[in-house]
Amino acid sequence: MRTCPPPPRRGRRRAGPHRGTHGFVGALLSGTINGLFLDDPQFAPLLARAEALGVPLYLHPGIPPQAVRDAYYSHLPHGLDQRLAMAGFGWHAETAVHVLRLVLSGTLDRYPRLQLIIGHMGETLPVMMARCDQVMPQAETQLPRTVSQTLRDQVYLTTSGIFTSPPLEAALATFGLDRILFSIDYPFAPNAPGKAFLDGLQMPPADLEKLAHGNADRVLKLVL
């Protein structure tokens, strides 16, 4: 599954009380659905069920709606329209907007045990968290938590496709190690740079183990 954490190593997968024999550990959602984000009331049953099952929702962007493509990503040379609209930048912006809508609409406060996973070292959110708190404080949002606190409480990040040190440092400083899962981004990025990045990290062995697989084991309830 693209941009998702790597599969568990050999061993037994715990079925758990709700997952039966199918090993269900979460769901991957690709972008908007018929132009709607998950804060739309019609998706309440999905969010409630995921919360009740204790499984995370992985938010992955899809192809931008036509109106967005026309306004933001058209009329570029060399076929760069699609590159910019998707893996070049648009995907990351869309997912960040999606998550922020779930925060600002109060959706995540209605489902406080729901957990989300987003890729690409946080889809720009680590560097925007303080800015969001500044321009959208609780006095304006009328929510019980700040934007940054809600993100830290209910969002996990994966490294998928972002294999340089500054983005990881920003993610560690804002979300913390326990909220970051190592993953690759095949087929949108080759696997070798991800392996080289992981091998080159100067981290205590216990921290590196958490990043490499321990956090995924915990979040996805895997048993090696």
mmCIF file of C-alpha atoms in Angstrom:
data_model
loop_
_atom_site.group_PDB
_atom_site.id
_atom_site.type_symbol
_atom_site.label_atom_id
_atom_site.label_comp_id
_atom_site.label_asym_id
_atom_site.label_seq_id
_atom_site.Cartn_x
_atom_site.Cartn_y
_atom_site.Cartn_z
ATOM 1 C CA MET A 1 0.000 0.000 0.000
ATOM 2 C CA ARG A 2 1.712 3.140 -1.144
ATOM 3 C CA THR A 3 3.061 5.624 1.379
ATOM 4 C CA CYS A 4 1.987 3.353 4.220
ATOM 5 C CA PRO A 5 4.309 1.963 6.891
ATOM 6 C CA PRO A 6 6.230 -1.146 5.816
ATOM 7 C CA PRO A 7 4.620 -4.524 6.464
ATOM 8 C CA PRO A 8 5.460 -6.228 9.746
ATOM 9 C CA ARG A 9 8.345 -8.626 9.866
ATOM 10 C CA ARG A 10 7.687 -12.307 10.040
ATOM 11 C CA GLY A 11 5.628 -13.290 12.983
ATOM 12 C CA ARG A 12 2.107 -13.536 14.197
ATOM 13 C CA ARG A 13 -0.399 -10.740 13.638
ATOM 14 C CA ARG A 14 -2.699 -10.228 16.574
ATOM 15 C CA ALA A 15 -6.319 -10.384 15.497
ATOM 16 C CA GLY A 16 -7.699 -8.321 18.380
ATOM 17 C CA PRO A 17 -11.317 -8.209 19.508
ATOM 18 C CA HIS A 18 -12.642 -6.352 16.458
ATOM 19 C CA ARG A 19 -10.392 -7.372 13.583
ATOM 20 C CA GLY A 20 -11.414 -11.018 13.282
ATOM 21 C CA THR A 21 -9.266 -13.146 11.026
ATOM 22 C CA HIS A 22 -8.617 -10.545 8.350
ATOM 23 C CA GLY A 23 -5.915 -8.561 10.149
ATOM 24 C CA PHE A 24 -7.694 -5.241 9.613
ATOM 25 C CA VAL A 25 -5.428 -2.522 11.026
ATOM 26 C CA GLY A 26 -6.805 0.646 9.427
ATOM 27 C CA ALA A 27 -8.157 2.197 6.249
ATOM 28 C CA LEU A 28 -6.565 4.225 3.454
ATOM 29 C CA LEU A 29 -8.683 7.091 2.124
ATOM 30 C CA SER A 30 -7.651 8.838 -1.083
ATOM 31 C CA GLY A 31 -8.430 12.525 -1.074
ATOM 32 C CA THR A 32 -11.851 14.070 -1.237
ATOM 33 C CA ILE A 33 -14.958 12.007 -1.996
ATOM 34 C CA ASN A 34 -17.236 13.601 -4.580
ATOM 35 C CA GLY A 35 -15.564 16.893 -3.752
ATOM 36 C CA LEU A 36 -16.207 16.575 -0.017
ATOM 37 C CA PHE A 37 -13.787 16.339 2.880
ATOM 38 C CA LEU A 38 -14.320 14.030 5.841
ATOM 39 C CA ASP A 39 -15.677 16.856 7.986
ATOM 40 C CA ASP A 40 -18.918 16.633 5.985
ATOM 41 C CA PRO A 41 -21.668 15.200 8.240
ATOM 42 C CA GLN A 42 -22.376 12.312 5.881
ATOM 43 C CA PHE A 43 -19.048 10.738 6.842
ATOM 44 C CA ALA A 44 -19.853 10.694 10.569
ATOM 45 C CA PRO A 45 -20.650 6.932 10.591
ATOM 46 C CA LEU A 46 -17.257 6.136 9.060
ATOM 47 C CA LEU A 47 -15.387 8.219 11.631
ATOM 48 C CA ALA A 48 -17.443 6.819 14.504
ATOM 49 C CA ARG A 49 -16.808 3.263 13.375
ATOM 50 C CA ALA A 50 -13.064 3.774 13.008
ATOM 51 C CA GLU A 51 -12.970 5.286 16.497
ATOM 52 C CA ALA A 52 -14.973 2.397 17.939
ATOM 53 C CA LEU A 53 -12.722 -0.189 16.267
ATOM 54 C CA GLY A 54 -9.599 1.598 17.462
ATOM 55 C CA VAL A 55 -8.061 1.610 13.984
ATOM 56 C CA PRO A 56 -6.452 4.650 12.323
ATOM 57 C CA LEU A 57 -7.492 6.299 9.077
ATOM 58 C CA TYR A 58 -4.675 6.999 6.636
ATOM 59 C CA LEU A 59 -5.395 10.188 4.695
ATOM 60 C CA HIS A 60 -3.799 10.079 1.264
ATOM 61 C CA PRO A 61 -4.703 12.698 -1.353
ATOM 62 C CA GLY A 62 -6.228 11.853 -4.685
ATOM 63 C CA ILE A 63 -6.311 13.629 -8.015
ATOM 64 C CA PRO A 64 -7.414 17.233 -7.343
ATOM 65 C CA PRO A 65 -10.942 18.162 -8.459
ATOM 66 C CA GLN A 66 -11.097 19.645 -11.951
ATOM 67 C CA ALA A 67 -11.823 23.166 -10.711
ATOM 68 C CA VAL A 68 -8.716 23.041 -8.504
ATOM 69 C CA ARG A 69 -6.583 21.707 -11.344
ATOM 70 C CA ASP A 70 -7.805 24.462 -13.623
ATOM 71 C CA ALA A 71 -7.207 27.252 -11.105
ATOM 72 C CA TYR A 72 -3.901 26.190 -9.604
ATOM 73 C CA TYR A 73 -2.157 23.609 -11.757
ATOM 74 C CA SER A 74 -2.865 24.376 -15.416
ATOM 75 C CA HIS A 75 -0.924 25.954 -18.292
ATOM 76 C CA LEU A 76 2.547 24.834 -17.214
ATOM 77 C CA PRO A 77 5.176 23.708 -19.725
ATOM 78 C CA HIS A 78 6.671 20.234 -20.204
ATOM 79 C CA GLY A 79 3.740 18.385 -18.649
ATOM 80 C CA LEU A 80 4.455 19.827 -15.225
ATOM 81 C CA ASP A 81 0.787 20.529 -14.504
ATOM 82 C CA GLN A 82 0.180 17.039 -13.163
ATOM 83 C CA ARG A 83 3.528 16.841 -11.386
ATOM 84 C CA LEU A 84 2.813 20.011 -9.437
ATOM 85 C CA ALA A 85 -0.797 19.033 -8.773
ATOM 86 C CA MET A 86 0.166 15.698 -7.283
ATOM 87 C CA ALA A 87 3.462 14.529 -5.816
ATOM 88 C CA GLY A 88 5.268 17.799 -6.577
ATOM 89 C CA PHE A 89 3.229 19.822 -4.104
ATOM 90 C CA GLY A 90 -0.541 19.652 -4.553
ATOM 91 C CA TRP A 91 -0.991 16.371 -2.729
ATOM 92 C CA HIS A 92 0.760 17.718 0.345
ATOM 93 C CA ALA A 93 -1.240 20.928 0.413
ATOM 94 C CA GLU A 94 -4.522 19.048 -0.038
ATOM 95 C CA THR A 95 -3.844 16.662 2.818
ATOM 96 C CA ALA A 96 -2.779 19.485 5.118
ATOM 97 C CA VAL A 97 -6.004 21.342 4.317
ATOM 98 C CA HIS A 98 -7.993 18.146 4.877
ATOM 99 C CA VAL A 99 -6.520 17.614 8.327
ATOM 100 C CA LEU A 100 -6.939 21.259 9.308
ATOM 101 C CA ARG A 101 -10.582 21.130 8.256
ATOM 102 C CA LEU A 102 -11.073 18.136 10.540
ATOM 103 C CA VAL A 103 -9.545 20.165 13.378
ATOM 104 C CA LEU A 104 -11.276 23.504 12.773
ATOM 105 C CA SER A 105 -14.704 22.005 12.116
ATOM 106 C CA GLY A 106 -14.568 20.342 15.531
ATOM 107 C CA THR A 107 -14.734 16.909 13.900
ATOM 108 C CA LEU A 108 -11.722 15.555 15.771
ATOM 109 C CA ASP A 109 -13.136 16.873 19.045
ATOM 110 C CA ARG A 110 -16.317 14.892 18.365
ATOM 111 C CA TYR A 111 -14.195 11.770 17.899
ATOM 112 C CA PRO A 112 -11.365 12.336 20.378
ATOM 113 C CA ARG A 113 -10.081 8.748 20.229
ATOM 114 C CA LEU A 114 -9.912 8.703 16.426
ATOM 115 C CA GLN A 115 -6.359 8.584 15.090
ATOM 116 C CA LEU A 116 -5.197 9.757 11.671
ATOM 117 C CA ILE A 117 -2.021 8.933 9.769
ATOM 118 C CA ILE A 118 -0.643 11.268 7.118
ATOM 119 C CA GLY A 119 2.456 10.863 4.994
ATOM 120 C CA HIS A 120 5.373 12.874 3.652
ATOM 121 C CA MET A 121 6.716 13.971 7.044
ATOM 122 C CA GLY A 122 3.463 15.671 7.977
ATOM 123 C CA GLU A 123 2.410 17.254 4.682
ATOM 124 C CA THR A 124 3.901 20.678 5.670
ATOM 125 C CA LEU A 125 1.983 20.773 8.982
ATOM 126 C CA PRO A 126 5.047 20.622 11.288
ATOM 127 C CA VAL A 127 6.322 23.967 9.992
ATOM 128 C CA MET A 128 2.844 25.540 10.085
ATOM 129 C CA MET A 129 1.627 24.510 13.539
ATOM 130 C CA ALA A 130 2.790 27.599 15.412
ATOM 131 C CA ARG A 131 1.443 29.806 12.640
ATOM 132 C CA CYS A 132 -1.938 28.077 12.830
ATOM 133 C CA ASP A 133 -2.090 28.636 16.584
ATOM 134 C CA GLN A 134 -1.173 32.293 16.099
ATOM 135 C CA VAL A 135 -3.748 33.187 13.453
ATOM 136 C CA MET A 136 -6.450 30.729 14.565
ATOM 137 C CA PRO A 137 -6.295 30.859 18.389
ATOM 138 C CA GLN A 138 -8.896 29.245 20.618
ATOM 139 C CA ALA A 139 -10.636 32.597 21.035
ATOM 140 C CA GLU A 140 -11.426 32.378 17.325
ATOM 141 C CA THR A 141 -11.933 28.624 16.878
ATOM 142 C CA GLN A 142 -14.043 28.200 20.040
ATOM 143 C CA LEU A 143 -12.532 24.722 20.391
ATOM 144 C CA PRO A 144 -11.291 23.078 23.605
ATOM 145 C CA ARG A 145 -7.769 22.537 22.225
ATOM 146 C CA THR A 146 -5.340 24.531 20.157
ATOM 147 C CA VAL A 147 -4.771 23.436 16.590
ATOM 148 C CA SER A 148 -1.299 22.158 17.431
ATOM 149 C CA GLN A 149 -2.492 20.220 20.473
ATOM 150 C CA THR A 150 -5.222 18.484 18.481
ATOM 151 C CA LEU A 151 -2.677 17.536 15.828
ATOM 152 C CA ARG A 152 -0.302 16.118 18.424
ATOM 153 C CA ASP A 153 -3.121 14.209 20.101
ATOM 154 C CA GLN A 154 -4.681 12.633 17.013
ATOM 155 C CA VAL A 155 -2.294 12.655 14.056
ATOM 156 C CA TYR A 156 0.637 10.392 13.235
ATOM 157 C CA LEU A 157 3.185 11.135 10.503
ATOM 158 C CA THR A 158 5.055 8.859 8.153
ATOM 159 C CA THR A 159 8.350 9.668 6.485
ATOM 160 C CA SER A 160 7.151 8.533 3.036
ATOM 161 C CA GLY A 161 9.269 10.010 0.288
ATOM 162 C CA ILE A 162 10.854 12.745 2.438
ATOM 163 C CA PHE A 163 14.355 11.557 3.163
ATOM 164 C CA THR A 164 16.384 14.581 4.266
ATOM 165 C CA SER A 165 17.183 15.699 7.785
ATOM 166 C CA PRO A 166 15.473 19.137 8.107
ATOM 167 C CA PRO A 167 11.900 17.820 7.644
ATOM 168 C CA LEU A 168 12.546 15.040 10.159
ATOM 169 C CA GLU A 169 13.976 17.527 12.631
ATOM 170 C CA ALA A 170 10.863 19.697 12.264
ATOM 171 C CA ALA A 171 8.603 16.673 12.757
ATOM 172 C CA LEU A 172 10.513 15.563 15.833
ATOM 173 C CA ALA A 173 10.390 19.068 17.320
ATOM 174 C CA THR A 174 6.630 19.450 16.802
ATOM 175 C CA PHE A 175 5.017 16.007 16.888
ATOM 176 C CA GLY A 176 7.673 14.042 18.789
ATOM 177 C CA LEU A 177 9.305 10.704 18.018
ATOM 178 C CA ASP A 178 6.370 8.592 19.210
ATOM 179 C CA ARG A 179 4.187 10.084 16.469
ATOM 180 C CA ILE A 180 6.479 9.350 13.500
ATOM 181 C CA LEU A 181 6.464 6.098 11.513
ATOM 182 C CA PHE A 182 9.096 5.193 8.956
ATOM 183 C CA SER A 183 7.747 4.380 5.501
ATOM 184 C CA ILE A 184 8.717 4.517 1.861
ATOM 185 C CA ASP A 185 6.754 6.057 -1.008
ATOM 186 C CA TYR A 186 6.927 3.504 -3.804
ATOM 187 C CA PRO A 187 6.067 3.891 -6.670
ATOM 188 C CA PHE A 188 6.273 7.689 -6.363
ATOM 189 C CA ALA A 189 9.815 7.569 -4.953
ATOM 190 C CA PRO A 190 12.465 4.818 -5.055
ATOM 191 C CA ASN A 191 13.076 2.705 -1.966
ATOM 192 C CA ALA A 192 16.878 2.929 -1.855
ATOM 193 C CA PRO A 193 17.034 6.568 -0.624
ATOM 194 C CA GLY A 194 14.654 5.689 2.207
ATOM 195 C CA LYS A 195 16.856 2.809 3.328
ATOM 196 C CA ALA A 196 19.974 4.978 3.061
ATOM 197 C CA PHE A 197 18.261 7.732 5.054
ATOM 198 C CA LEU A 198 17.271 5.335 7.830
ATOM 199 C CA ASP A 199 20.750 3.785 7.932
ATOM 200 C CA GLY A 200 22.370 7.217 8.190
ATOM 201 C CA LEU A 201 20.331 8.581 11.093
ATOM 202 C CA GLN A 202 22.350 9.413 14.175
ATOM 203 C CA MET A 203 19.825 8.384 16.825
ATOM 204 C CA PRO A 204 20.043 6.280 19.982
ATOM 205 C CA PRO A 205 19.299 2.639 19.128
ATOM 206 C CA ALA A 206 16.052 2.632 21.110
ATOM 207 C CA ASP A 207 14.812 5.735 19.264
ATOM 208 C CA LEU A 208 15.819 4.317 15.894
ATOM 209 C CA GLU A 209 13.934 1.114 16.684
ATOM 210 C CA LYS A 210 10.807 3.131 17.473
ATOM 211 C CA LEU A 211 11.055 5.039 14.215
ATOM 212 C CA ALA A 212 11.890 2.025 12.065
ATOM 213 C CA HIS A 213 9.082 -0.240 13.250
ATOM 214 C CA GLY A 214 8.215 0.097 16.932
ATOM 215 C CA ASN A 215 5.771 2.966 16.502
ATOM 216 C CA ALA A 216 4.051 1.182 13.610
ATOM 217 C CA ASP A 217 3.817 -1.986 15.703
ATOM 218 C CA ARG A 218 2.069 -0.008 18.435
ATOM 219 C CA VAL A 219 -0.213 2.162 16.281
ATOM 220 C CA LEU A 220 -1.307 -0.700 14.027
ATOM 221 C CA LYS A 221 -1.391 -3.198 16.911
ATOM 222 C CA LEU A 222 1.046 -5.635 15.368
ATOM 223 C CA VAL A 223 2.856 -8.456 17.135
ATOM 224 C CA LEU A 224 6.177 -9.577 15.670
#
